mmCIF file of C-alpha atoms in Angstrom:
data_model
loop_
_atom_site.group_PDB
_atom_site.id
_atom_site.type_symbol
_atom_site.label_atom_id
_atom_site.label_comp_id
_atom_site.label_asym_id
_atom_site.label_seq_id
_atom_site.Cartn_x
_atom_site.Cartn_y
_atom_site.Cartn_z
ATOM 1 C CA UNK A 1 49.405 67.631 218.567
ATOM 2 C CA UNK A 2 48.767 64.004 219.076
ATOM 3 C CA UNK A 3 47.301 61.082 217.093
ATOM 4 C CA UNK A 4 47.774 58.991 214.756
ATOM 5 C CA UNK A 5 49.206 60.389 211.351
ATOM 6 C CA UNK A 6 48.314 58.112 207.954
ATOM 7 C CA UNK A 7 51.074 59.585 205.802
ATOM 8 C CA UNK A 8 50.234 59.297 201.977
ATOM 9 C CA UNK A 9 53.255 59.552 199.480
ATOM 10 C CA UNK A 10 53.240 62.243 197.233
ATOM 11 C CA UNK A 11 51.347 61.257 194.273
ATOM 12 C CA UNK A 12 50.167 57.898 195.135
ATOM 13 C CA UNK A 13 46.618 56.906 196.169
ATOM 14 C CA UNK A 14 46.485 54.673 199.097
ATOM 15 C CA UNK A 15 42.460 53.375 200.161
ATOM 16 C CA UNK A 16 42.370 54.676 203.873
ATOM 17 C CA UNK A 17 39.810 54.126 206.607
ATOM 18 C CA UNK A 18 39.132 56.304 209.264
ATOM 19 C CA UNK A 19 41.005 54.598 212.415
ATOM 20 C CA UNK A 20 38.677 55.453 215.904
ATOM 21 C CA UNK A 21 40.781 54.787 219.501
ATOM 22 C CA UNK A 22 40.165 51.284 220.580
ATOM 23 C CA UNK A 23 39.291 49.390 217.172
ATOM 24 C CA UNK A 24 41.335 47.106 215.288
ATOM 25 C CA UNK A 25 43.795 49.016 213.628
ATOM 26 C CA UNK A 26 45.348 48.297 209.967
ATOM 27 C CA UNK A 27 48.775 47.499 211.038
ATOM 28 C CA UNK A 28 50.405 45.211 214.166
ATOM 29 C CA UNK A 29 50.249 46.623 217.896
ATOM 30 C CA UNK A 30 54.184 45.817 218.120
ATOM 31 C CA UNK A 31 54.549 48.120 214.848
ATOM 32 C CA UNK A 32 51.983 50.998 216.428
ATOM 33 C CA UNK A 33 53.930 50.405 219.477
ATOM 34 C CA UNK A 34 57.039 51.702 217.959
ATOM 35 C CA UNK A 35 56.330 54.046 215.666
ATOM 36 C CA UNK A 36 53.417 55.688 217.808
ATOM 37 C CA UNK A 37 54.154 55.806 221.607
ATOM 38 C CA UNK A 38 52.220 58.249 222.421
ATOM 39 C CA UNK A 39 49.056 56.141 221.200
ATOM 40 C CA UNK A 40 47.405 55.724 224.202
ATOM 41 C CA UNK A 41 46.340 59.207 224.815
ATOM 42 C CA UNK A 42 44.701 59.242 221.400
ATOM 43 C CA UNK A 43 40.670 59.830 221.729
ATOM 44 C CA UNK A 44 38.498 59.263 219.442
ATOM 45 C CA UNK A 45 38.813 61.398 216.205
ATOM 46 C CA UNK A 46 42.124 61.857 216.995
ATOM 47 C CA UNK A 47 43.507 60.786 212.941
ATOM 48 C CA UNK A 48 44.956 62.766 210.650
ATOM 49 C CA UNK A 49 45.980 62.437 206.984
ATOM 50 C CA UNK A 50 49.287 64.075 205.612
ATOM 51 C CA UNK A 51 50.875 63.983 202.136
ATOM 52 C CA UNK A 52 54.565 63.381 202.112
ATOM 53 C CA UNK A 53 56.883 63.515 199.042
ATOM 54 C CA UNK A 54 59.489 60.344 198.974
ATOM 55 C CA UNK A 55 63.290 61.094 198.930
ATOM 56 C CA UNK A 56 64.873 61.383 195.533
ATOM 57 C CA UNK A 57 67.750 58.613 195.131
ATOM 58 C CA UNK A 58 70.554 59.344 193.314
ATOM 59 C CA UNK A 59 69.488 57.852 189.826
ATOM 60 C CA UNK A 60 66.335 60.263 189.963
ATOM 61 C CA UNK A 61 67.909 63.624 191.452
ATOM 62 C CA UNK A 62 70.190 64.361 188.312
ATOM 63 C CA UNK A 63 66.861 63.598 186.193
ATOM 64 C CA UNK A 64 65.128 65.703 187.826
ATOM 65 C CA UNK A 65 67.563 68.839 189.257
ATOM 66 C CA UNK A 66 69.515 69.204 185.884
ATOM 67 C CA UNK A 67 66.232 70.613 183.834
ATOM 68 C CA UNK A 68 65.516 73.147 186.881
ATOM 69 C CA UNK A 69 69.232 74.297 186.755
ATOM 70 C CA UNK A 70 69.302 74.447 183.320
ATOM 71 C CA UNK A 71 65.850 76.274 182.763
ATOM 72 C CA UNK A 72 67.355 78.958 185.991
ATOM 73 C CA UNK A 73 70.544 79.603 183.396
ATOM 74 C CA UNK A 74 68.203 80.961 180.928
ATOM 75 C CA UNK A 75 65.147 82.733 183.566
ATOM 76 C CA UNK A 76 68.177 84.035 185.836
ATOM 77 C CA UNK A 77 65.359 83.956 188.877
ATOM 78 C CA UNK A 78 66.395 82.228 192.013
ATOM 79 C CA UNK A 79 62.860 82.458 193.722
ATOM 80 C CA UNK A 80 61.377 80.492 190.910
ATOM 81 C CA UNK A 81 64.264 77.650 191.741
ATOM 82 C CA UNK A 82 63.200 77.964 195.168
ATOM 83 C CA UNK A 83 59.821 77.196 194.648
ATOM 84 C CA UNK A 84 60.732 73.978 192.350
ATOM 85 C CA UNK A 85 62.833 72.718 195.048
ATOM 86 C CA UNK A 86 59.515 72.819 197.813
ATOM 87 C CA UNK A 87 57.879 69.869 195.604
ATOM 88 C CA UNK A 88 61.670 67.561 195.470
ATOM 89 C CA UNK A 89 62.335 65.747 198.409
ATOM 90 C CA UNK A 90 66.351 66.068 198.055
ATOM 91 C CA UNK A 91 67.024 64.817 202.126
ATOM 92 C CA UNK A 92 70.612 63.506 202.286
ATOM 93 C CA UNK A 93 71.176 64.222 198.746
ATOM 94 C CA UNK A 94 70.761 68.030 199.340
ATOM 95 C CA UNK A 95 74.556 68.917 198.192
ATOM 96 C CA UNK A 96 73.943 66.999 195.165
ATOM 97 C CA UNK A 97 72.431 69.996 194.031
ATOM 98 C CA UNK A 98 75.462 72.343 194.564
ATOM 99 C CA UNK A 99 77.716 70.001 192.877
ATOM 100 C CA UNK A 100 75.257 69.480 189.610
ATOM 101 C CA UNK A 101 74.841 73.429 189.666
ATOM 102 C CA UNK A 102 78.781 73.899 189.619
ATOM 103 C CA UNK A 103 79.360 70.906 187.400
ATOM 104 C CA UNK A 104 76.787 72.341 184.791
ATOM 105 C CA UNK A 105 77.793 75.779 184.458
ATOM 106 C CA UNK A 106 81.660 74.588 184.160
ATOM 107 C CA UNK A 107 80.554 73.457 180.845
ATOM 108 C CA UNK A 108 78.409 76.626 180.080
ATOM 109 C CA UNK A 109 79.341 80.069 180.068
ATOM 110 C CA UNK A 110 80.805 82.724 182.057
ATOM 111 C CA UNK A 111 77.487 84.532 182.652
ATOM 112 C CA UNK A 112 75.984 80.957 183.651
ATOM 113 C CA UNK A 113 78.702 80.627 186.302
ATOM 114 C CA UNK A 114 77.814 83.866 187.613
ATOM 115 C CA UNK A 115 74.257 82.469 188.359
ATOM 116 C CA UNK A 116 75.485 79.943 189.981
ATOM 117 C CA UNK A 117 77.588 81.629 192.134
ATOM 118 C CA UNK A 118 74.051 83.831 193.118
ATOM 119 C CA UNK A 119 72.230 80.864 193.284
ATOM 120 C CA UNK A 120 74.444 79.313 195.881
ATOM 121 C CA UNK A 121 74.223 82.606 198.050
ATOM 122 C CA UNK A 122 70.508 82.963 197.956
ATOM 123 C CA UNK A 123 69.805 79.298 198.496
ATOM 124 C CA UNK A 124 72.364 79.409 201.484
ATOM 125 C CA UNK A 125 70.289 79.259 204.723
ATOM 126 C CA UNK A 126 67.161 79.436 203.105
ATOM 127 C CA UNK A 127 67.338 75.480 201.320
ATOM 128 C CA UNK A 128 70.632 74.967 202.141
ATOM 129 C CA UNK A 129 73.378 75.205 205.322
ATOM 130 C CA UNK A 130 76.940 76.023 205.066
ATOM 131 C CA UNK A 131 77.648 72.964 206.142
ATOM 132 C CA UNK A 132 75.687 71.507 203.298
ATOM 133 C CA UNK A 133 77.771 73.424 200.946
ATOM 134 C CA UNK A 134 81.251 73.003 202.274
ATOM 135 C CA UNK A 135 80.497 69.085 201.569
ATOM 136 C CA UNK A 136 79.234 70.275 198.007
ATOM 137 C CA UNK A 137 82.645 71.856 197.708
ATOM 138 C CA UNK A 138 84.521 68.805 199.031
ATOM 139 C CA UNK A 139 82.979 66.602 196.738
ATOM 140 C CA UNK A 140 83.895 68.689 193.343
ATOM 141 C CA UNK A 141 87.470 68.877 194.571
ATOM 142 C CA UNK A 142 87.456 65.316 194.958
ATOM 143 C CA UNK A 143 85.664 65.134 191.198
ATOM 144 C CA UNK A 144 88.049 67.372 189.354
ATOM 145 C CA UNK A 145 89.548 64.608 187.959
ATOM 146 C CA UNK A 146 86.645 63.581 185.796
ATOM 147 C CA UNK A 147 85.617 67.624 185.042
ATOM 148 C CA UNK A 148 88.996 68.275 183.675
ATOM 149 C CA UNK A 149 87.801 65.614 180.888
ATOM 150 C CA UNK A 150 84.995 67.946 179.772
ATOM 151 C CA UNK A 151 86.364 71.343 181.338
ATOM 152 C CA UNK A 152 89.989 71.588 180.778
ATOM 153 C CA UNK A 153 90.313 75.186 183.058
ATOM 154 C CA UNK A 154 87.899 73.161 185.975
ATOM 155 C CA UNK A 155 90.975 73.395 188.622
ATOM 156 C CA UNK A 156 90.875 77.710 188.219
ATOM 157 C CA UNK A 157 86.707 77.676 187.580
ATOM 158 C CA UNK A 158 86.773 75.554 190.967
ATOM 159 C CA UNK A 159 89.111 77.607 192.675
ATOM 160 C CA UNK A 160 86.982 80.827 191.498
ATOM 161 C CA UNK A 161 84.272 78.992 192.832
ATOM 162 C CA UNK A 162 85.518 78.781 196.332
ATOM 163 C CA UNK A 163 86.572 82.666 196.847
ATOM 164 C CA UNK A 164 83.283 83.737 195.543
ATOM 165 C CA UNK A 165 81.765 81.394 198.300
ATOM 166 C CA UNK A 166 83.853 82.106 200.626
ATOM 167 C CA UNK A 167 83.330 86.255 200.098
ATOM 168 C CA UNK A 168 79.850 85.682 200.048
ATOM 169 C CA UNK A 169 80.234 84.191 203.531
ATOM 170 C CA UNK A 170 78.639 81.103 202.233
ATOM 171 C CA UNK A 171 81.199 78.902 203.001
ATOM 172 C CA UNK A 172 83.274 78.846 206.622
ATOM 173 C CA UNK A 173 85.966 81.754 206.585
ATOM 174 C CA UNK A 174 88.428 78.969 207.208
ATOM 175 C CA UNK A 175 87.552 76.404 204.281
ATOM 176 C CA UNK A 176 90.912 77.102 202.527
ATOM 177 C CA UNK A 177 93.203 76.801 206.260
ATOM 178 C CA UNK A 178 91.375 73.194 206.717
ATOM 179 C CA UNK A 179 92.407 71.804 203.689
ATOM 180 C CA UNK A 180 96.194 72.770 204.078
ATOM 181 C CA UNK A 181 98.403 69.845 203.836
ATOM 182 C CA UNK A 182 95.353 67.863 203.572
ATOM 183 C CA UNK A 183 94.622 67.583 199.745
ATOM 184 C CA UNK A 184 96.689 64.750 197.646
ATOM 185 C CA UNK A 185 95.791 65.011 194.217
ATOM 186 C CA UNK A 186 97.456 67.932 192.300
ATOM 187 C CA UNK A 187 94.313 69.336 190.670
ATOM 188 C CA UNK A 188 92.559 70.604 193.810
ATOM 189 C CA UNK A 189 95.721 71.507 195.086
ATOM 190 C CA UNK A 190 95.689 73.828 192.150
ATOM 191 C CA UNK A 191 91.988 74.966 192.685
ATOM 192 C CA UNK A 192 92.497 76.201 196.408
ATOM 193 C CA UNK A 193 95.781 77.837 195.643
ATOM 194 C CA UNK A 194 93.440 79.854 193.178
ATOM 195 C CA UNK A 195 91.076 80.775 195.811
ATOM 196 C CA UNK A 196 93.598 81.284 197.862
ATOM 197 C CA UNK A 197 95.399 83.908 195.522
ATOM 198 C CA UNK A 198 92.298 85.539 194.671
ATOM 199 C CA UNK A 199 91.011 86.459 198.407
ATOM 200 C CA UNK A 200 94.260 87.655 198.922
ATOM 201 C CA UNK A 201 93.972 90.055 196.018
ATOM 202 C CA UNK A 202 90.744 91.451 197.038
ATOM 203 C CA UNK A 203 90.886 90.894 200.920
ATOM 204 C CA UNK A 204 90.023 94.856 201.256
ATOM 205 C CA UNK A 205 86.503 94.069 199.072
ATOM 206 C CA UNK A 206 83.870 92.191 200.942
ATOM 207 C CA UNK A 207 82.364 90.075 197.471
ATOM 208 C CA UNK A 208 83.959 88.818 194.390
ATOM 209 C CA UNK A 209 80.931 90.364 192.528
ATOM 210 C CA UNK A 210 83.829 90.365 189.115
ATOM 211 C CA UNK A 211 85.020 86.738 189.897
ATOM 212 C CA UNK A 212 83.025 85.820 186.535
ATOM 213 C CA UNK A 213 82.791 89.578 184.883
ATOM 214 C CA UNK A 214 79.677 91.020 183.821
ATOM 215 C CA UNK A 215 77.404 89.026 181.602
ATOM 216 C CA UNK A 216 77.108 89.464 177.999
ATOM 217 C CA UNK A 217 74.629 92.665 177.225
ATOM 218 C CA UNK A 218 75.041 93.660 180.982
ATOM 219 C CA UNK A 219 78.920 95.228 180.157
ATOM 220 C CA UNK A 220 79.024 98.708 179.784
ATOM 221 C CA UNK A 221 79.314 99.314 175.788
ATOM 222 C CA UNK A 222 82.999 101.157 177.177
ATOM 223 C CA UNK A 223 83.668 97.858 178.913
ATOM 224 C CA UNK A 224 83.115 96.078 175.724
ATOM 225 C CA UNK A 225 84.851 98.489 173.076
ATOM 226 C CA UNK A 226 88.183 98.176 175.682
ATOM 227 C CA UNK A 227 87.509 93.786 175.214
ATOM 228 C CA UNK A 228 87.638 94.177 171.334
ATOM 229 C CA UNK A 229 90.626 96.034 171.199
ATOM 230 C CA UNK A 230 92.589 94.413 173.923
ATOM 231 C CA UNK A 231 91.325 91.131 171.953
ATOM 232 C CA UNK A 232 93.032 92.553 168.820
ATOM 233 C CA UNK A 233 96.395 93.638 170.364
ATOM 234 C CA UNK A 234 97.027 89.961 171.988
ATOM 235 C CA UNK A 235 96.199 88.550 168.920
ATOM 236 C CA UNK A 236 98.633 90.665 166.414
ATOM 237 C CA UNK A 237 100.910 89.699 169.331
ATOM 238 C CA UNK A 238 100.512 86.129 169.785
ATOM 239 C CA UNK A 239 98.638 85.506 166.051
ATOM 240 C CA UNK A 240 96.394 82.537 168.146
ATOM 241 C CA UNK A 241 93.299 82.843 166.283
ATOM 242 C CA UNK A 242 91.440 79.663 168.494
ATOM 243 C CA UNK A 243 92.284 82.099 172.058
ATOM 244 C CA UNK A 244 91.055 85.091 169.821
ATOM 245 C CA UNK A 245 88.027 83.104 169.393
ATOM 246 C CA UNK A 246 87.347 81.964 172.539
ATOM 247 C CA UNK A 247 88.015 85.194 173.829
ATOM 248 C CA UNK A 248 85.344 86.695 171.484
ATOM 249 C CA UNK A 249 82.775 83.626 172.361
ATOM 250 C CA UNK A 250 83.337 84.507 176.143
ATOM 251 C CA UNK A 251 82.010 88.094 175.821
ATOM 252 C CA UNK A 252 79.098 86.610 175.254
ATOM 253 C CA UNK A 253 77.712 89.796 172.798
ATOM 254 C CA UNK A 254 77.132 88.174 169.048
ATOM 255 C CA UNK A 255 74.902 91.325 168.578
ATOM 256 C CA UNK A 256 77.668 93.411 169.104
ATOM 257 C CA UNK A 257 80.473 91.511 166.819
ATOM 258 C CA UNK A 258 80.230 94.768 164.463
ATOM 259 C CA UNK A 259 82.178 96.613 166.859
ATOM 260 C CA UNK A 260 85.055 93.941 166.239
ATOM 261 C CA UNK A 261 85.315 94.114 162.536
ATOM 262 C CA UNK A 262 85.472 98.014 163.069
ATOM 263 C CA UNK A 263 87.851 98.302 165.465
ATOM 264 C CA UNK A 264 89.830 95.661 163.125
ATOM 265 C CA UNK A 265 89.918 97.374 160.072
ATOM 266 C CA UNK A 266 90.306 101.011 161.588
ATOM 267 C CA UNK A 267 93.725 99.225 163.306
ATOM 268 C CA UNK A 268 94.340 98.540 159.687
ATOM 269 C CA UNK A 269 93.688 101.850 158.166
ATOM 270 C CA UNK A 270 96.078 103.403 161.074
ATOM 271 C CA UNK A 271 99.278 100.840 160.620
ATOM 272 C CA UNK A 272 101.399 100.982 158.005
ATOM 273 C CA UNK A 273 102.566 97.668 157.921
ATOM 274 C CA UNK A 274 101.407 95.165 155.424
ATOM 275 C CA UNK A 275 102.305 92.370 157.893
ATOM 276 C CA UNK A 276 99.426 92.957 160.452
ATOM 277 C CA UNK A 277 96.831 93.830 157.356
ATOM 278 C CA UNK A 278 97.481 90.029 156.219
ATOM 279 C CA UNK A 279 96.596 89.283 160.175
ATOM 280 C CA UNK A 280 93.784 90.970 161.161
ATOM 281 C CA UNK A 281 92.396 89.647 157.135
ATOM 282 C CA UNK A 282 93.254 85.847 158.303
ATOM 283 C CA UNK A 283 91.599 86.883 161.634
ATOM 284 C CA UNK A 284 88.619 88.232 159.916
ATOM 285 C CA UNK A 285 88.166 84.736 157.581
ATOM 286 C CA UNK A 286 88.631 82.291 160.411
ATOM 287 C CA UNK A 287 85.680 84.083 162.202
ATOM 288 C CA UNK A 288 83.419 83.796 159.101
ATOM 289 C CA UNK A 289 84.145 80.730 157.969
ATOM 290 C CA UNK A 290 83.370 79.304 161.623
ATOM 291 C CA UNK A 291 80.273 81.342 162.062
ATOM 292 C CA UNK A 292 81.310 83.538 165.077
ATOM 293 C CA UNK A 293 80.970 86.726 162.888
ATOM 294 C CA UNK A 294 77.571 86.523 160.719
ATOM 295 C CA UNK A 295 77.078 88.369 157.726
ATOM 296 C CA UNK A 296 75.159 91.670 159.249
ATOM 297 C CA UNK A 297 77.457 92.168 161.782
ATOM 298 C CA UNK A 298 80.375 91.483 159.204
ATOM 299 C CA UNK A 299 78.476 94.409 156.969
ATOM 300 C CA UNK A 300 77.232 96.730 159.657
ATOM 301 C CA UNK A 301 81.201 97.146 161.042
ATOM 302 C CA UNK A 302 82.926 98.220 157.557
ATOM 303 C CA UNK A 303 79.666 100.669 156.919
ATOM 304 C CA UNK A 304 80.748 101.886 160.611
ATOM 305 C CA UNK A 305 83.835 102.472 158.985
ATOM 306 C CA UNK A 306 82.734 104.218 155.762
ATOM 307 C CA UNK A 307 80.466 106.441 157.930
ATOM 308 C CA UNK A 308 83.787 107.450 159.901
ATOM 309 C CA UNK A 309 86.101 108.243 156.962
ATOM 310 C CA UNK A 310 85.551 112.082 156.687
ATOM 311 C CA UNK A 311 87.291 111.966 160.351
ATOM 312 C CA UNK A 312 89.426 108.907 159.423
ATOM 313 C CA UNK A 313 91.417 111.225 156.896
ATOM 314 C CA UNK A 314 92.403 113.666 158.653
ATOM 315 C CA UNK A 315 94.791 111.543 160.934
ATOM 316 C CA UNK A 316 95.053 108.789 158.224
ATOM 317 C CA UNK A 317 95.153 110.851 154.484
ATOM 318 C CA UNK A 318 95.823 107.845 152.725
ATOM 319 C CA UNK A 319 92.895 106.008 154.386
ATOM 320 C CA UNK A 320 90.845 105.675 151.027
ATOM 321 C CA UNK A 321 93.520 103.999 149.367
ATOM 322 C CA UNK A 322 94.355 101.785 152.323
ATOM 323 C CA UNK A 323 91.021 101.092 152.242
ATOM 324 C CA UNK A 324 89.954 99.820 149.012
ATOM 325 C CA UNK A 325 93.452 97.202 149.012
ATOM 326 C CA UNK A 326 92.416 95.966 152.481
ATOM 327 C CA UNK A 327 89.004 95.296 150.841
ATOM 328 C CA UNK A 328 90.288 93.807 147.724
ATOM 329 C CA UNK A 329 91.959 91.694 149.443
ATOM 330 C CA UNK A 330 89.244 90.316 152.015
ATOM 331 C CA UNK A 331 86.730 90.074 148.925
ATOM 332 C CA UNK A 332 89.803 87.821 147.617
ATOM 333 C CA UNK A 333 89.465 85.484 150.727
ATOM 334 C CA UNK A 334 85.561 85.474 150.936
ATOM 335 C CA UNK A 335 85.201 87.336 154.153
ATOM 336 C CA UNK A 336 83.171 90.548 152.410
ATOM 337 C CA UNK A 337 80.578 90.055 149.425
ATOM 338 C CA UNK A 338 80.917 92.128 146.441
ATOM 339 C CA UNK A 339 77.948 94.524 146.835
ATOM 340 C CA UNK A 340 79.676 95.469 150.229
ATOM 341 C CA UNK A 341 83.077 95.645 148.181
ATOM 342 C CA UNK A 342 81.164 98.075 145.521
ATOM 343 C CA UNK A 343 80.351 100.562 148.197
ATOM 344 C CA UNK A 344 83.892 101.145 149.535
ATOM 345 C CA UNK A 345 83.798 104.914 149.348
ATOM 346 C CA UNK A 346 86.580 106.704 147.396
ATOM 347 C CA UNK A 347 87.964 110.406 147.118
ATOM 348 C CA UNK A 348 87.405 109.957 142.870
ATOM 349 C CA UNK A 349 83.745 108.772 143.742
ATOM 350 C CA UNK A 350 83.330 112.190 145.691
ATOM 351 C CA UNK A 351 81.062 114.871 144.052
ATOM 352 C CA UNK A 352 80.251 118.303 144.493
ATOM 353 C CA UNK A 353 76.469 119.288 144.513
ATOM 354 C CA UNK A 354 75.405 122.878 143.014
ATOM 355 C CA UNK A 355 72.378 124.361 142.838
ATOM 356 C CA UNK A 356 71.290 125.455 139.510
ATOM 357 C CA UNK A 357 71.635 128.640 138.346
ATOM 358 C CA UNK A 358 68.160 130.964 138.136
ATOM 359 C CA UNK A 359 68.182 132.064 134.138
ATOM 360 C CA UNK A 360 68.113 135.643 135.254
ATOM 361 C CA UNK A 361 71.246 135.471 136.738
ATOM 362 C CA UNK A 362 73.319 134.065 133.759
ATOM 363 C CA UNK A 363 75.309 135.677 131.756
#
């Protein structure tokens, strides 16, 4: 439609007057000249106002991106990102917001790089191009340097990054074949050999949907019970209680640390060797005294285990005993309390419960 658009930033009050075909206008003919050729066909009435929201520059898009990103890791709802977006004006800074997505959730959690990776694919096309993103992508290969400061596993995160983007058909099928032979420094070398190894693995499976695993509740309790005990076994093999702990802290299920400290103690009720007792007690202290394991879940897992004993027994007959000198000794180190100490069950503590004889029945 022709005539003459007054645009008004976003925001900003400007005082405007009502311009009519063939009256001085506000601004120089040479200006109208260029900006409006078509201005001699306008007729009178022909003006129309039009709010426009200025571009975000660099300095401002982290300000105000990072809080919507941030806010999306806890909401987990893509639309409502979406409609935060319509009142930014990103224009050439658009794969800024890929890169401060990635860069964010690198220093977050699993589950919050698995809303990345869904943000990416639902903003694809819809506030974003492919193109858009493979430049995102270029740029955090070429940043890896400084993310390895904060994010020490950046160069595989990265690289999981890429075959997740790639799967999701998000990023051109042949982003990995480009940068062959193309990529100097040694850290996004190691990124697209990742990517690289992981769409080979899956080639037969159109998504990555596991890259990341399953967020915290989301597991299957199974899925979780497997975690713990796999957790254990690496850690009576390698006794690395920091990787035991991170490995807890990325399952991402604090409410469900009582199935740890039960799956602990019945491995200790089943071994007989004094050796991995002395472990999985050492385990149990470094979690409490850092905080990982709180007091109810601490308490909730050995009354799992008291619960159990009447099946314990009868593949473990000296479970009792076992028992009460694995608890003497973590009430030694300050992992259990003493009221939870004083209800370790015991076969002496057992009693037999007989009704009363009627009088005419005695002798």
């Amino acid at each position: 439609m022709k005539g003459l658009y007054i645009m008004q930033p976003h925001g900003v009050e400007l005082e405007c007057r009502v311009v009519w075909f063939g009256l001085p206008l506000p601004w120089p003919n040479d200006l109208i000249t260029v900006l409006m050729p078509g201005l001699p066909f306008l007729t009178k009435g022909d003006c129309f106002y039009e709010t426009v929201v200025p571009e975000l520059d660099g300095e401002t898009l982290e300000k105000s991106v990072a809080p919507i990103v941030k806010e999306y890791f806890e909401h987990g709802d893509t639309n409502e990102v979406l409609l935060q977006l319509q009142d930014l004006n990103l224009g050439k800074h658009e794969p800024e917001l890929s890169v401060l997505a990635v860069s964010l959730s690198l220093e977050g959690r699993a589950s919050h790089r698995e809303l990345t990776s869904r943000l990416l694919s639902d903003l694809c096309h819809r506030a974003l191009s492919k193109r858009q993103l493979a430049t995102a992508f270029d740029k955090l290969l070429g940043n890896l340097g400084e993310l390895l400061l904060d994010t020490p596993d950046a160069s595989q995160m990265l690289g999981q990054f890429v075959a997740r983007a790639v799967a999701d058909d998000i990023l051109p099928a042949d982003f990995l074949e480009s940068h062959k032979g193309r990529v100097a420094c040694v850290h996004a070398r190691a990124a697209l050999d990742r990517a690289s190894v992981l769409l080979g693995i899956k080639r037969s499976i159109l998504k990555l949907d596991n890259v990341w695993g399953v967020g915290g509740g989301q597991r299957p309790v199974k899925h979780l019970i497997k975690e713990m005990n796999l957790l254990l076994r690496e850690y009576l093999a390698s006794e690395d209680v920091a990787e035991a702990e991170h490995c807890l802290k990325d399952l991402e299920v604090p409410h469900f640390h009582h199935e740890l400290v039960y799956e602990a103690v019945v491995m200790v009720l089943e071994s007989s060797k004094e050796t991995m007792r002395q472990m999985i007690v050492k385990l149990l202290k470094a979690f409490w005294d850092s905080g990982v394991l709180t007091i109810d879940q601490m308490n909730r897992g050995f009354e799992r285990v008291f619960a159990s004993m009447d099946d314990l027994i009868l593949d473990v007959p000296l479970a009792h005993s076992i028992l009460e000198h694995f608890m003497d000794n973590c009430l030694k180190e300050g992992v259990i309390s003493k009221q939870l100490h004083s209800q370790c069950p015991s076969r002496g503590r057992k009693r037999m419960h007989f009704a009363p004889q009627c009088p005419q029945f005695s002798a």
